[in-house]
Amino acid sequence: MVQLHVKRGDESQFLVTSTTDAPLEKLIRQVTAIYNGRLKVDRVCSEISELADHGVTLPPNMQGLTEEQIVELKLKDEWEEQCIPSGGAVFRKDEIGRRNGHAPNDKMKAVLMRTVEEAKALVSKKQVQANVCVTVEMVKEALDQLRGAVMIVYPMGLPPHDPIRMEFEDQEDLTGTQASLQVIPEDECQLWWAGKEMQRGKKLQDYIGRNEKTKLVVKLQKKGHGAPAREPLVSDEQQKQMMLHYHRRQEELKKLEEADDDSYLDSEWSNRQALKRQFQGLANIKWGPR
């Protein structure tokens, strides 16, 4: 199996396996699904952390308003009585006014946060260091774990306007957000290797040959953004090791030079005639005025 180390810019994302005869159309679709799926997992985890702290999201027309403004405008959250967490709610006010403040109790909060950590670990970038390849199935498993935890804590479900529910139903609206800049639509995704774009319609072997034990670094790029920067000849870690070796070598050469230094021969104590001159009373004789 060919192992691909997928990067976005200079940042490692994940490892994925393929075969040399795999169509690049299929490979790009697989890589895009994993990349966007990991972003979805991160977004859901972030929202679940807020859910655990401050409860479900308020209706859009109530978000950001003070209690006085809500009373004045006679607004009411119709989902507040339906979306009650298991074991009862604990009031924790949301200072930014985005959530209703009826948060789960500590036991249910622990369920949510533990699942968040497990889901993050499953698709983490640290899997690259552990040499673990991420698959589409692993991304789905992480989302299923998160969905299950939310159902345990909120058996009646979340309101339709809650971003967590919208993410699970693939109805999220990322327009105007930073997250929208990170997502790459499948038809706009490009894979680059060795400064070349891997064209759809070809196979992986058209670029790397038929060696199934090949390992290569490929870069994700959005269509129209030009070629990504090529990989440096040496990694940061290799450069650090080279500098460390150079410094050690310089210290060794410095010590060798000190060991070969014969300037001590000009010292008075190294003069072989010093004892003889002492006996002859010539030790302190100097030419020139005192």
mmCIF file of C-alpha atoms in Angstrom, residues 40 43-52 55-57 98-99 112 116 143 146-151 154 157-172:
data_model
loop_
_atom_site.group_PDB
_atom_site.id
_atom_site.type_symbol
_atom_site.label_atom_id
_atom_site.label_comp_id
_atom_site.label_asym_id
_atom_site.label_seq_id
_atom_site.Cartn_x
_atom_site.Cartn_y
_atom_site.Cartn_z
ATOM 1 C CA LYS A 40 -16.644 19.076 11.062
ATOM 2 C CA ARG A 43 -16.566 22.341 14.940
ATOM 3 C CA VAL A 44 -18.952 19.948 16.667
ATOM 4 C CA CYS A 45 -16.520 19.397 19.553
ATOM 5 C CA SER A 46 -16.205 23.143 20.028
ATOM 6 C CA GLU A 47 -19.989 23.582 20.108
ATOM 7 C CA ILE A 48 -20.484 20.627 22.464
ATOM 8 C CA SER A 49 -18.044 22.220 24.912
ATOM 9 C CA GLU A 50 -20.272 25.324 24.875
ATOM 10 C CA LEU A 51 -23.360 23.117 25.211
ATOM 11 C CA ALA A 52 -21.864 21.474 28.303
ATOM 12 C CA GLY A 55 -26.985 24.679 27.512
ATOM 13 C CA VAL A 56 -28.701 24.808 24.119
ATOM 14 C CA THR A 57 -28.600 27.724 21.688
ATOM 15 C CA ARG A 98 -25.882 32.932 22.736
ATOM 16 C CA ARG A 99 -27.144 30.020 24.864
ATOM 17 C CA LEU A 112 -20.003 15.153 26.898
ATOM 18 C CA VAL A 116 -15.225 15.184 22.923
ATOM 19 C CA LEU A 143 -19.207 11.918 14.611
ATOM 20 C CA LEU A 146 -20.501 12.746 19.493
ATOM 21 C CA ARG A 147 -24.070 12.224 18.264
ATOM 22 C CA GLY A 148 -24.574 9.410 20.780
ATOM 23 C CA ALA A 149 -23.291 11.486 23.698
ATOM 24 C CA VAL A 150 -25.630 14.369 22.809
ATOM 25 C CA MET A 151 -28.574 11.952 22.637
ATOM 26 C CA TYR A 154 -30.515 15.477 25.580
ATOM 27 C CA GLY A 157 -33.085 16.274 21.011
ATOM 28 C CA LEU A 158 -31.771 19.757 20.307
ATOM 29 C CA PRO A 159 -33.681 22.648 18.713
ATOM 30 C CA PRO A 160 -33.456 22.818 14.908
ATOM 31 C CA HIS A 161 -31.498 26.081 15.064
ATOM 32 C CA ASP A 162 -28.771 24.638 17.313
ATOM 33 C CA PRO A 163 -25.482 24.435 15.327
ATOM 34 C CA ILE A 164 -24.757 20.938 16.688
ATOM 35 C CA ARG A 165 -27.980 19.538 15.268
ATOM 36 C CA MET A 166 -27.409 21.407 12.016
ATOM 37 C CA GLU A 167 -23.908 19.872 11.750
ATOM 38 C CA PHE A 168 -25.256 16.358 12.333
ATOM 39 C CA GLU A 169 -27.910 16.899 9.665
ATOM 40 C CA ASP A 170 -25.392 18.464 7.228
ATOM 41 C CA GLN A 171 -27.352 21.721 7.191
ATOM 42 C CA GLU A 172 -24.679 23.937 8.732
#
